Coordinates of C-alpha atoms and ligand atoms in Angstrom, one line a residue:
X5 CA 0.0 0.0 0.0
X6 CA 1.6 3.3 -0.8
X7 CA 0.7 6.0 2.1
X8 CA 3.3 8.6 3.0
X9 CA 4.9 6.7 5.8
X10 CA 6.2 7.2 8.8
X11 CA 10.1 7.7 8.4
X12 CA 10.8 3.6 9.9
X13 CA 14.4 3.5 7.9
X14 CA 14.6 -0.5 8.6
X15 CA 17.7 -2.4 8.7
X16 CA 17.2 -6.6 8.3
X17 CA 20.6 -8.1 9.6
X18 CA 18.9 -10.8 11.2
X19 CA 17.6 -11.6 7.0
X20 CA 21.5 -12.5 6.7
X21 CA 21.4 -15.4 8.7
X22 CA 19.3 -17.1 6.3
X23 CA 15.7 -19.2 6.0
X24 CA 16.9 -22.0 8.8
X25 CA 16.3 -18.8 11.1
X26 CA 12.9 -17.4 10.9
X27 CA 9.8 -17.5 8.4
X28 CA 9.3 -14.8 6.3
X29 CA 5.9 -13.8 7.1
X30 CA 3.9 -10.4 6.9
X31 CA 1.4 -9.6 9.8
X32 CA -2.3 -10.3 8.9
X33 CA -4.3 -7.1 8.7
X34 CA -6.8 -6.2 11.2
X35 CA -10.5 -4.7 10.9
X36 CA -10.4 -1.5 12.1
X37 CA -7.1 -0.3 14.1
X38 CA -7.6 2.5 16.4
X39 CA -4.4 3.8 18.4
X40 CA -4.4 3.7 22.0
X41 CA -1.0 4.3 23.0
X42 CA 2.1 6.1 21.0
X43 CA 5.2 6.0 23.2
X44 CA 6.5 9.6 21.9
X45 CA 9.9 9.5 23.9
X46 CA 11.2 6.8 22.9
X47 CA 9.7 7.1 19.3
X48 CA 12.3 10.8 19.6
X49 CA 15.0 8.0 20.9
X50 CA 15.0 6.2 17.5
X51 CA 14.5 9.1 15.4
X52 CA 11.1 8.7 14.4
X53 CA 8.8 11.4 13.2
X54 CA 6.1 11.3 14.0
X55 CA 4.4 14.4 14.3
X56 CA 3.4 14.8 11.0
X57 CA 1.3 11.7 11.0
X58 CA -2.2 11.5 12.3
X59 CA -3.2 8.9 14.6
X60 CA -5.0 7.0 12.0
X61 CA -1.8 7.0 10.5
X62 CA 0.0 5.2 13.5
X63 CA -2.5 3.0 14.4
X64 CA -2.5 1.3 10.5
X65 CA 1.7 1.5 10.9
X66 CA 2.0 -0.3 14.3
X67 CA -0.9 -2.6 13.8
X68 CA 0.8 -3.9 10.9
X69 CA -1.6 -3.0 8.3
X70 CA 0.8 -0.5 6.7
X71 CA 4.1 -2.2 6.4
X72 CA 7.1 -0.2 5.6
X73 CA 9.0 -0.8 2.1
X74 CA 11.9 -1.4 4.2
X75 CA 10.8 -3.7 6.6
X76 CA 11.0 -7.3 5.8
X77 CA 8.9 -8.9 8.3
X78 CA 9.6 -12.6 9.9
X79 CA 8.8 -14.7 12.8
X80 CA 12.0 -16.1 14.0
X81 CA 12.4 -19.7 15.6
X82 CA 14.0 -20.4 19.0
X83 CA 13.3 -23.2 21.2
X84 CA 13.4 -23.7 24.7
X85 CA 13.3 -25.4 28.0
X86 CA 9.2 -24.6 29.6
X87 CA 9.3 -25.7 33.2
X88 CA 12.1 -27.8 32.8
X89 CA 10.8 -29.5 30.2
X90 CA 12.8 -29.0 26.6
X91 CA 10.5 -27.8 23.8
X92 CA 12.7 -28.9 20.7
X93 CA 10.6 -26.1 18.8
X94 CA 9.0 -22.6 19.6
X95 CA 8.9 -19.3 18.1
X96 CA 7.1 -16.2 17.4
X97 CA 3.9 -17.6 17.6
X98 CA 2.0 -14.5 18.0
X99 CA 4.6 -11.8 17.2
X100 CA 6.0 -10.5 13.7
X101 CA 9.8 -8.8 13.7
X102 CA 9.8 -5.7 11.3
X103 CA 13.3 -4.8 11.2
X104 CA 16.5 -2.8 13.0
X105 CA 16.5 0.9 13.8
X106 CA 19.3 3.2 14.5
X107 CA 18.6 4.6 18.1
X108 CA 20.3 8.5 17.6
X109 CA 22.6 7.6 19.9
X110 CA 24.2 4.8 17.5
X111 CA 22.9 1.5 19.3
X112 CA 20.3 0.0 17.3
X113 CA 16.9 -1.2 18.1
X114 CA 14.9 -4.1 17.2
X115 CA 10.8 -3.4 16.2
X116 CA 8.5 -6.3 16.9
X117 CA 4.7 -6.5 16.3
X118 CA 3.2 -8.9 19.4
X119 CA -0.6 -10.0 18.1
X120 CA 0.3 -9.6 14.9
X121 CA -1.4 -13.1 13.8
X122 CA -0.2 -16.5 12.9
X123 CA 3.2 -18.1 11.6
X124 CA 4.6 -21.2 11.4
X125 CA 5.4 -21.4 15.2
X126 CA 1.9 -20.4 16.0
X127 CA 1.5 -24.3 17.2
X128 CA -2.4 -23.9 18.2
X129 CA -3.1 -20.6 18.7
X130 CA -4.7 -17.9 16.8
X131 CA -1.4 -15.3 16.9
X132 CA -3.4 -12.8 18.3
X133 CA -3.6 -10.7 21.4
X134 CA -6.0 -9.6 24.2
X135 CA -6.0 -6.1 25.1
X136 CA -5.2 -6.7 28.7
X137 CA -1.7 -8.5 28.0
X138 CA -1.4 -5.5 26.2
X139 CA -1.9 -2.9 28.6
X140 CA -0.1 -5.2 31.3
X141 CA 2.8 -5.1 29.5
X142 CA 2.7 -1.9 28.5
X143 CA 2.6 -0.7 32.0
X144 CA 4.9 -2.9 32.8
X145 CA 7.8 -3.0 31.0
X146 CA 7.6 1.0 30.8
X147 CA 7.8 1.1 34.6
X148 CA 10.4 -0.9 34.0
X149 CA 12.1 1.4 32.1
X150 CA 11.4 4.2 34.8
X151 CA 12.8 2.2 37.3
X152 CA 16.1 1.7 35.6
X153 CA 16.2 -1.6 34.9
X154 CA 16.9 -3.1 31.3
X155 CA 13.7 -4.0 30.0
X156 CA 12.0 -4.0 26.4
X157 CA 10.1 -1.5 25.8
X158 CA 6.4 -0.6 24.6
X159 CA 6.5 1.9 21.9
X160 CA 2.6 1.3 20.5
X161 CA -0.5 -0.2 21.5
X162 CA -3.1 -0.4 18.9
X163 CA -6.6 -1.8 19.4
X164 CA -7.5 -4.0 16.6
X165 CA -10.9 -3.6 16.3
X166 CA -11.6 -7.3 16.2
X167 CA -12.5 -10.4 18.9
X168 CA -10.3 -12.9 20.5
X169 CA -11.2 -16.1 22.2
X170 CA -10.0 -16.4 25.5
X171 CA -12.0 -17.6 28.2
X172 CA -14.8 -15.6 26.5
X173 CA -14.6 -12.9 23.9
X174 CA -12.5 -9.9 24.1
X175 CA -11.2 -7.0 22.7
X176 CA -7.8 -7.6 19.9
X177 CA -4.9 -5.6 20.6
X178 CA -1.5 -5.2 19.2
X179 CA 1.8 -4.1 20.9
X180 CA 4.9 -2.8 19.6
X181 CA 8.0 -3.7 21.7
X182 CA 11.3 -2.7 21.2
X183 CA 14.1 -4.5 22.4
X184 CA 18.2 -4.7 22.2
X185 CA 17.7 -8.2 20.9
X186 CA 14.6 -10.4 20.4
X187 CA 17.5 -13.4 20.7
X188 CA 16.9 -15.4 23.6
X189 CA 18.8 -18.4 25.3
X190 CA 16.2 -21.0 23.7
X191 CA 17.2 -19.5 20.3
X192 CA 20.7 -21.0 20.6
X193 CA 19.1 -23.9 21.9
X194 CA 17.6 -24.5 19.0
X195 CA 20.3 -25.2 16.7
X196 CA 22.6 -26.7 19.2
X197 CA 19.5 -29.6 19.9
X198 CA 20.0 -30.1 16.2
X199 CA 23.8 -30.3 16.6
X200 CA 24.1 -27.7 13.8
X201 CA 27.3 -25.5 14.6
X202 CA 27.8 -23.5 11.5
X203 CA 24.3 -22.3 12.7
X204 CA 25.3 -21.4 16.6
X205 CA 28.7 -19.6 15.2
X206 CA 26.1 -17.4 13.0
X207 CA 24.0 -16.6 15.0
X208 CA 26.8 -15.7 18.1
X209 CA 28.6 -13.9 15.6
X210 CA 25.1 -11.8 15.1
X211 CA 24.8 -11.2 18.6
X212 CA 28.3 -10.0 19.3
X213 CA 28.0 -7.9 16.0
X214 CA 24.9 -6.4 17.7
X215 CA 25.3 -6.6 21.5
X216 CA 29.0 -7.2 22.1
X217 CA 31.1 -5.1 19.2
X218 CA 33.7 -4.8 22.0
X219 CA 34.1 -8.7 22.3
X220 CA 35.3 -9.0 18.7
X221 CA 38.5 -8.4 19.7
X222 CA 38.9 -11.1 22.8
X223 CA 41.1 -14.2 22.4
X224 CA 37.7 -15.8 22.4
X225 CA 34.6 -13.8 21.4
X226 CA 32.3 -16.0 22.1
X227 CA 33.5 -16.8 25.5
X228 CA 33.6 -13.0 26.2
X229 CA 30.4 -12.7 25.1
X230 CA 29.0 -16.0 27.7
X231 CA 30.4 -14.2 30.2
X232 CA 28.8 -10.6 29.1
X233 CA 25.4 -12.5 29.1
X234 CA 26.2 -14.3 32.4
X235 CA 27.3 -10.8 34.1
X236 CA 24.1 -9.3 33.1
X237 CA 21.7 -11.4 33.8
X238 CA 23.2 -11.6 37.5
X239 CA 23.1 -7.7 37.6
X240 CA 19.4 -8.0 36.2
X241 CA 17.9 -10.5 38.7
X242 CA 19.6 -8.4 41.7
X243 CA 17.6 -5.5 40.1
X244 CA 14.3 -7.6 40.3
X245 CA 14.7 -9.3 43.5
X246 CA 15.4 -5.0 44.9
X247 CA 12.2 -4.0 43.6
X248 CA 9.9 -7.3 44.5
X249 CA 9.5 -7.9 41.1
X250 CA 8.1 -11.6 40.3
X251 CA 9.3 -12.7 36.0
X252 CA 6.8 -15.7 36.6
X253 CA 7.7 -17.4 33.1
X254 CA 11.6 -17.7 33.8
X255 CA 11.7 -20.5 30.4
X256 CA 14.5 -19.9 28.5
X257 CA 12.7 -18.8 25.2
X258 CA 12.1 -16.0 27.5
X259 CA 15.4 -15.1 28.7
X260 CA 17.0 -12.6 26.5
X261 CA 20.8 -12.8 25.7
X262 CA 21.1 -8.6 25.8
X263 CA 20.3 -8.8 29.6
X264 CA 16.5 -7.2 29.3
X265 CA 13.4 -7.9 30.9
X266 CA 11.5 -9.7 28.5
X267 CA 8.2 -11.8 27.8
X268 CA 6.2 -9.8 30.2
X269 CA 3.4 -12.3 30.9
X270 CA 1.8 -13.4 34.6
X271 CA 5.3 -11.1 35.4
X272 CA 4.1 -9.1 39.2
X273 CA 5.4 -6.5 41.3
X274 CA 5.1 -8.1 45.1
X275 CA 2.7 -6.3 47.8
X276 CA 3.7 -7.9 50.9
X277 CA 6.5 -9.6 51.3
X278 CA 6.7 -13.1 50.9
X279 CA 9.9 -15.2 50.3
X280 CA 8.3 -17.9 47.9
X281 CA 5.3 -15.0 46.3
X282 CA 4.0 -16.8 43.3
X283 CA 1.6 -14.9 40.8
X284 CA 1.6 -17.1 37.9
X285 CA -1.6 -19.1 38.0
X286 CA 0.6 -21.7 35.6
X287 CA 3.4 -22.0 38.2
X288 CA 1.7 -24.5 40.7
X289 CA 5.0 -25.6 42.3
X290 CA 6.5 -22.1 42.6
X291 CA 9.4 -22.9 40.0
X292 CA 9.8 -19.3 39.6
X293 CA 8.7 -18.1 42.7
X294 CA 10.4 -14.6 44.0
X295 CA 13.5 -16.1 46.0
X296 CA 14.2 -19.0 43.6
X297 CA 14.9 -15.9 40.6
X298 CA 18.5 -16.2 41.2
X299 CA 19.3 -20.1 40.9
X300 CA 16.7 -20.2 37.5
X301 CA 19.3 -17.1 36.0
X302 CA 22.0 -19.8 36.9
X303 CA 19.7 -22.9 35.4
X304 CA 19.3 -20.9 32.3
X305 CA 22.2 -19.7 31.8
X306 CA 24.4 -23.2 32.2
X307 CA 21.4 -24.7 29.2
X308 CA 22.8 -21.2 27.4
X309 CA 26.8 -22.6 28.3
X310 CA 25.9 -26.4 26.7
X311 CA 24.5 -24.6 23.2
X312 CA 28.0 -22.8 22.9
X313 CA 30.2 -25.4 24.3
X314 CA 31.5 -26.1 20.5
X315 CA 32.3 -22.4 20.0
X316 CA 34.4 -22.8 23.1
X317 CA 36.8 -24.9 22.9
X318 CA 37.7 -27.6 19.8
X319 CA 38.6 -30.0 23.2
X320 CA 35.1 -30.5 25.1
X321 CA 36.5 -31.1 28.7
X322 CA 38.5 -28.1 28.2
X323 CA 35.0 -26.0 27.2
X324 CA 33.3 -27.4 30.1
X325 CA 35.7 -26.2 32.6
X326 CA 35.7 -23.0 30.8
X327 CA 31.8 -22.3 30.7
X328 CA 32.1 -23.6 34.8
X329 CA 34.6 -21.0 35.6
X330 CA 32.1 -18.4 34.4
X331 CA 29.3 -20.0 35.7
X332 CA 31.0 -19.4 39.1
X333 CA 31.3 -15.8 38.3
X334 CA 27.4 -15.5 38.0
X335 CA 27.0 -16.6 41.5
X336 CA 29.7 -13.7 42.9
X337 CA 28.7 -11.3 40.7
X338 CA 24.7 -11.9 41.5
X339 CA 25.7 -12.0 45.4
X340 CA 28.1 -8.7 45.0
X341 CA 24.5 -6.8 43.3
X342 CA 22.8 -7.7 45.7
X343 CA 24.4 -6.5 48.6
X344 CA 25.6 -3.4 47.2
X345 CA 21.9 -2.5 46.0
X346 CA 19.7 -3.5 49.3
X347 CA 22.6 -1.8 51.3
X348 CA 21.9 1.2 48.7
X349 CA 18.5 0.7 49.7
X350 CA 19.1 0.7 53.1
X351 CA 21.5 4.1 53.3
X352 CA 24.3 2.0 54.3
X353 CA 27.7 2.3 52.6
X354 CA 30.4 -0.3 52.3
X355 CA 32.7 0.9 54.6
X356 CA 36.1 -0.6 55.5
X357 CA 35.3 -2.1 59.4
X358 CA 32.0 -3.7 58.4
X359 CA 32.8 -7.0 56.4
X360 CA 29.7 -7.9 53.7
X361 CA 28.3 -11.0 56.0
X362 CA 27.2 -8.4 58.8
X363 CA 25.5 -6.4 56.4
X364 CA 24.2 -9.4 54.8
X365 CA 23.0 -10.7 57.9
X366 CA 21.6 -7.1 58.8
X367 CA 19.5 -6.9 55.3
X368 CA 18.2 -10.5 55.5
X369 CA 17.1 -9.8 58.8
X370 CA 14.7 -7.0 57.6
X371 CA 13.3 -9.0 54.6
X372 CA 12.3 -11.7 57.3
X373 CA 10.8 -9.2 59.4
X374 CA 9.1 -8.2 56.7
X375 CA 8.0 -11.5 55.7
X376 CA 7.2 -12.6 59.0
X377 CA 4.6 -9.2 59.2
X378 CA 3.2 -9.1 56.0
X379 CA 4.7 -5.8 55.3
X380 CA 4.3 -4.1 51.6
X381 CA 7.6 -4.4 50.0
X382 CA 7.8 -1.4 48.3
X383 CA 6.2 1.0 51.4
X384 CA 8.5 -0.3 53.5
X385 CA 11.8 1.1 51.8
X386 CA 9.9 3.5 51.0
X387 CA 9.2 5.1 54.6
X388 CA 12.9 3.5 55.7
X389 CA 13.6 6.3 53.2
X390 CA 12.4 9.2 55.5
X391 CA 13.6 7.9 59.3
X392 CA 16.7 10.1 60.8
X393 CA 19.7 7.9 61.7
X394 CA 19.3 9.1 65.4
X395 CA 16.1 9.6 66.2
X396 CA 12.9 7.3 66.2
X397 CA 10.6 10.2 65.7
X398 CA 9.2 9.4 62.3
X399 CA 9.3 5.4 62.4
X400 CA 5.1 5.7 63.1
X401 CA 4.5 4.7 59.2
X402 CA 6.8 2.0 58.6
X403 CA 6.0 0.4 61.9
X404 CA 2.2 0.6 60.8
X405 CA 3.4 -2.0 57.9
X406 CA 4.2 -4.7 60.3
X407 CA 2.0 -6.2 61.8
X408 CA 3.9 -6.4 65.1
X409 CA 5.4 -3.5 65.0
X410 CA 8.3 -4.4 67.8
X411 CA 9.7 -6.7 64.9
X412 CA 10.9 -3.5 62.9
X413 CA 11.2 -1.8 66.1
X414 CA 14.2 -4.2 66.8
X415 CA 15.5 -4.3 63.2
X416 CA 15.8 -0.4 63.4
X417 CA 18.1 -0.4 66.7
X418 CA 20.2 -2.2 64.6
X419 CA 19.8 -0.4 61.8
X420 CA 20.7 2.8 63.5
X421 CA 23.7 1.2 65.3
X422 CA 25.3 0.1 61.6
X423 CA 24.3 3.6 60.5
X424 CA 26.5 5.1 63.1
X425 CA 29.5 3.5 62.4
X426 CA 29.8 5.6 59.1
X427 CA 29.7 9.5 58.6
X428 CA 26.3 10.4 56.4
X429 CA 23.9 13.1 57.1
X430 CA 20.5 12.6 57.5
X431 CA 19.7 14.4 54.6
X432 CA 22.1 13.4 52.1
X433 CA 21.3 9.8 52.7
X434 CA 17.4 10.3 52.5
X435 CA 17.9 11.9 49.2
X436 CA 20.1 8.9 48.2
X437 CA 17.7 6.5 49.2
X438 CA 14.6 8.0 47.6
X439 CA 16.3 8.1 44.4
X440 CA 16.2 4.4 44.2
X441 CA 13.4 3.6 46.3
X442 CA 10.3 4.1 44.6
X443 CA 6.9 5.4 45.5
X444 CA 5.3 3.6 42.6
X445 CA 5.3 0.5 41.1
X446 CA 2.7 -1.0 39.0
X447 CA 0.5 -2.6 41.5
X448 CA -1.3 -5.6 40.2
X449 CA -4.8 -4.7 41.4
X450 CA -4.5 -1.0 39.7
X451 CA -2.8 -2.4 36.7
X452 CA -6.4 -4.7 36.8
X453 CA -8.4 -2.0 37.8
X454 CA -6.9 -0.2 33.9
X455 CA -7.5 -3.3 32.2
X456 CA -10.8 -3.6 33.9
X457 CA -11.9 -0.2 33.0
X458 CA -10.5 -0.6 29.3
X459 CA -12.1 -3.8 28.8
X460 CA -15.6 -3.6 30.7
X461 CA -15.8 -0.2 30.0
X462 CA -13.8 1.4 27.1
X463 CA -12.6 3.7 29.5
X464 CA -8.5 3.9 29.2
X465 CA -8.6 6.8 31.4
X466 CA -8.1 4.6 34.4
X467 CA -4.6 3.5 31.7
X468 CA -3.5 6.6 30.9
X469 CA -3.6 8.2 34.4
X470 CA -1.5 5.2 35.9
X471 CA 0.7 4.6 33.0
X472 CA 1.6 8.5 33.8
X473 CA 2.1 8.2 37.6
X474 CA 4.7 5.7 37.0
X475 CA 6.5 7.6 34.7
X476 CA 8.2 9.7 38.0
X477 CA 8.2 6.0 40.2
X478 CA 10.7 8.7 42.6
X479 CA 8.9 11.6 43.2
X480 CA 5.6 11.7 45.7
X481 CA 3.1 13.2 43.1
X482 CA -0.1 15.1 44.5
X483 CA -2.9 13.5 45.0
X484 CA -1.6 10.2 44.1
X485 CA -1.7 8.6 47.2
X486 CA -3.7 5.8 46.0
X487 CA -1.6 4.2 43.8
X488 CA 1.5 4.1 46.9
X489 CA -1.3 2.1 48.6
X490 CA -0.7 -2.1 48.8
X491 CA -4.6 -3.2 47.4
X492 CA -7.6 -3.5 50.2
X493 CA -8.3 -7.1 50.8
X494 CA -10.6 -7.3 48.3
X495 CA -8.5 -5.6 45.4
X496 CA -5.9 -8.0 46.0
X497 CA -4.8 -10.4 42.8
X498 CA -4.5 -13.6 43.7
X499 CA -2.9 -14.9 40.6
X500 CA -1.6 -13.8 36.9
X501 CA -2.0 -15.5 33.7
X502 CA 0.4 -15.4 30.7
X503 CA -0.7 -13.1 28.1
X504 CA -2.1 -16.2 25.7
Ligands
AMP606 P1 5.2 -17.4 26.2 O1 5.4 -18.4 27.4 O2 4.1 -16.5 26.5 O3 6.5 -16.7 26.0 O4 4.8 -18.2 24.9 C1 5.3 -19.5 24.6 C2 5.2 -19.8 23.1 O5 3.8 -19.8 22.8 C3 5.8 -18.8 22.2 O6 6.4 -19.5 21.2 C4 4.7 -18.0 21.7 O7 5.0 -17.4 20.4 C5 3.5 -18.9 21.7 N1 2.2 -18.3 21.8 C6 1.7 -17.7 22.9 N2 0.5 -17.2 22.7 C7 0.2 -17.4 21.4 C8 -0.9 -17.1 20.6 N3 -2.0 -16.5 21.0 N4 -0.9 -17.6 19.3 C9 0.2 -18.2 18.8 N5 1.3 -18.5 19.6 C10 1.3 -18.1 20.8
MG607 MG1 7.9 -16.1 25.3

């Protein structure tokens, strides 16, 4: 179709790698496309103008009716272990990749359509999207972005104008999600279940070419590169665990080799604290509960070390010791985050007479207080955020989180102790704190309450108003107070689903 388009300048590397990695497909058009959502900053990040263009105009681009003479779209194939259990094939089932964009900074971008209708890997299902998987990961993975942690990243949501069949009938829905890769752990996988190494060099060369260019140049790219993925992964679970955020759908076709958040499906940000939280209505024996994040990185990442064994070394003992050396590194560089961000979290610095297992200790003694007293996760950094280091004055809200209050009570003797053993003020460390302790985070029940309204209602108000408080997660915003607020018990969400 020939429509002035919007200026989507697409580059196809991933074309290169040839047919025995993706389908060429084109996304099937949909009834009537009506935009919901444009993401305008980061459409400014790649470059993308779109000011000149109605929104009728972006919602027949990013719905894929209108598909850019550049773009040459494909479903790509991975596989992937689901629950532990290998899946020798899997793929974009329901999603459609348009293309590379240059990012004005000089990184590039990969566009992907998610609902955009069926391909080869489509197995049973129809390719499609509801609107609430939409709008959840929307939310989602935006807040993510807020929060400074690597994450894909919604740039359009587009209501399709047609039914899906899901429990019952719903509104259609297409997303457009950006990401530094779309290549995930199960798409090595893939070709290293069919033994095919010419295909596992390609498509590690691709990645390096794309998310490593400074690994070209080690004795070993690819082992440079293991270890790049390894680091980052570690660095991005620590970031999840600090903010009580729950994947739920840790499979390795979900685990992305750039180090993002990806696959947003029954993902959840945690209310009160709980050790072994499970959202996921499809996680029944807590696989991928909150504390078992960590060792599922490490899982994933050794099924990641087996696919590029043959790129390690041409003597197999000697490239199992080598991925094992690196493995190792995952579990001192995951432990290293961790402390250094709750102690962030916490005000305290690592100072030269307090060795890491005290703090450790100090830290895991407030996230079993908190578990022990049902306290909101994110309130209760929060309000640690405003206390004085000498006076108990302003500990009245953060001991109304607990439900016996003398549990923080104790915690925060010691707290104060540690705190005087190194030289802050008061107000330099609030202001430290705060900036990485949020107000906001998506909480599940108002993240249903917007899917609710949009669904029940065609109201997106109750959308746009959140998606815009979590844009500033650090800053108390006025008249706001509801959405700091764990839900009542009848707004709580007892489980998520994926985003089938
Ligand atoms: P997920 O666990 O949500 O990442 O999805 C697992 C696999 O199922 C992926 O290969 C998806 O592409 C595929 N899939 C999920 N939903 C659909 C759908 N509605 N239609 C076709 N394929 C789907
Ligand atoms: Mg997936």
């Amino acid at each position: 179709m020939n429509v002035p388009l919007i200026n989507l300048p697409f580059k196809n590397r991933y074309l290169e790698l040839g047919d025995g990695f993706y389908e060429k497909c084109k996304p099937l058009a949909v009834a009537d496309p009506v935009l919901i959502k444009f993401n305008e900053e980061l459409a400014g990040e790649l470059g993308l103008s779109a000011d000149d263009h109605d929104e009728q105009h972006l919602a027949e681009v990013f719905s894929g009716n209108v598909i850019h003479d550049t773009s040459e779209p494909l479903a790509m194939v991975y596989a992937g272990h689901q629950f532990g259990h290998f899946n020798p094939q899997l793929g974009d089932g329901r999603a459609i990749y348009l293309g590379e964009l240059d990012r004005v900074d000089g990184a590039s971008l990969d566009i992907q359509l998610k609902g955009s209708g069926r391909t080869r890997y489509s197995r049973g299902g129809d390719g499609r999207s509801a609107l609430g998987p939409v709008l959840r990961e929307y939310l989602l993975s935006e807040a993510m972005h807020q929060l400074h942690v690597p994450t894909t990243r919604a740039l359009a949501a587009v209501l399709t104008g047609e039914q899906v069949v899901r429990e019952q009938m719903v509104a259609g829905a297409v997303m457009t999600r950006v990401a530094s890769s779309f290549i995930r752990i199960g798409s090595f996988q893939y070709f290293a279940m069919k033994n095919d190494v010419q295909s596992i060099k390609a498509l590690a060369d691709y990645v390096i070419d794309r998310n490593y260019p400074d690994m070209v140049d080690a004795a070993n790219p690819y082992i440079a590169m293991f270890e790049s993925v390894v680091l980052r992964q570690a660095d991005l679970i620590a970031q999840w665990m600090q903010l009580g955020f729950i994947h739920g759908v840790m499979n390795t076709d979900n685990m992305s080799v750039a180090g993002e958040t990806i696959d947003y499906g029954p993902c959840a940000f945690m209310d009160f604290f709980d050790h072994n939280q499970v959202y996921s209505s499809i996680d029944q024996n807590g696989r991928y509960a909150y504390s078992a994040q960590p060792g599922i990185g490490l899982w994933n990442l050794s099924r990641l070390a087996e696919s590029l064994l043959p790129l390690f070394d041409d003597d197999s003992d000697k490239g199992v010791e080598l991925a094992q050396e690196i493995l190792e590194k995952y579990i001192t560089r995951y432990s290293g985050a961790w402390l250094t961000g709750f102690r962030a979290k916490c005000g305290l610095r690592s100072i030269a007479d307090v060795n890491p297992e005290e703090d450790q200790a100090l830290l895991a003694a407030l996230l079993d207080a908190m578990a022990d007293n049902q306290a909101d996760f994110t309130l209760t950094f929060y309000h640690l955020s405003q206390l004085d280091a000498k006076t108990n004055e302003k500990d009245m809200a953060l001991r109304e989180l607990f439900a016996k209050p003398e549990a923080i009570d104790a915690w925060l003797l010691r707290w104060r102790q540690r705190l005087s053993r190194e030289s802050t003020n008061d107000d330099e460390r609030q202001a430290s704190m705060q900036s990485i302790n949020p107000v906001y985070i998506p909480r599940n029940h108002q993240v249903e309450a917007a899917i609710r309204a949009a669904e029940d209602h065609n109201d997106f108000s109750v959308f746009h108003v959140l998606y815009d408080v979590l844009q500033k997660p650090y800053e108390r915003q006025q008249g706001k107070d509801d959405y700091m607020m764990p839900p009542k018990p009848d707004e709580v969400v007892q489980a998520t689903f994926c985003g089938t």
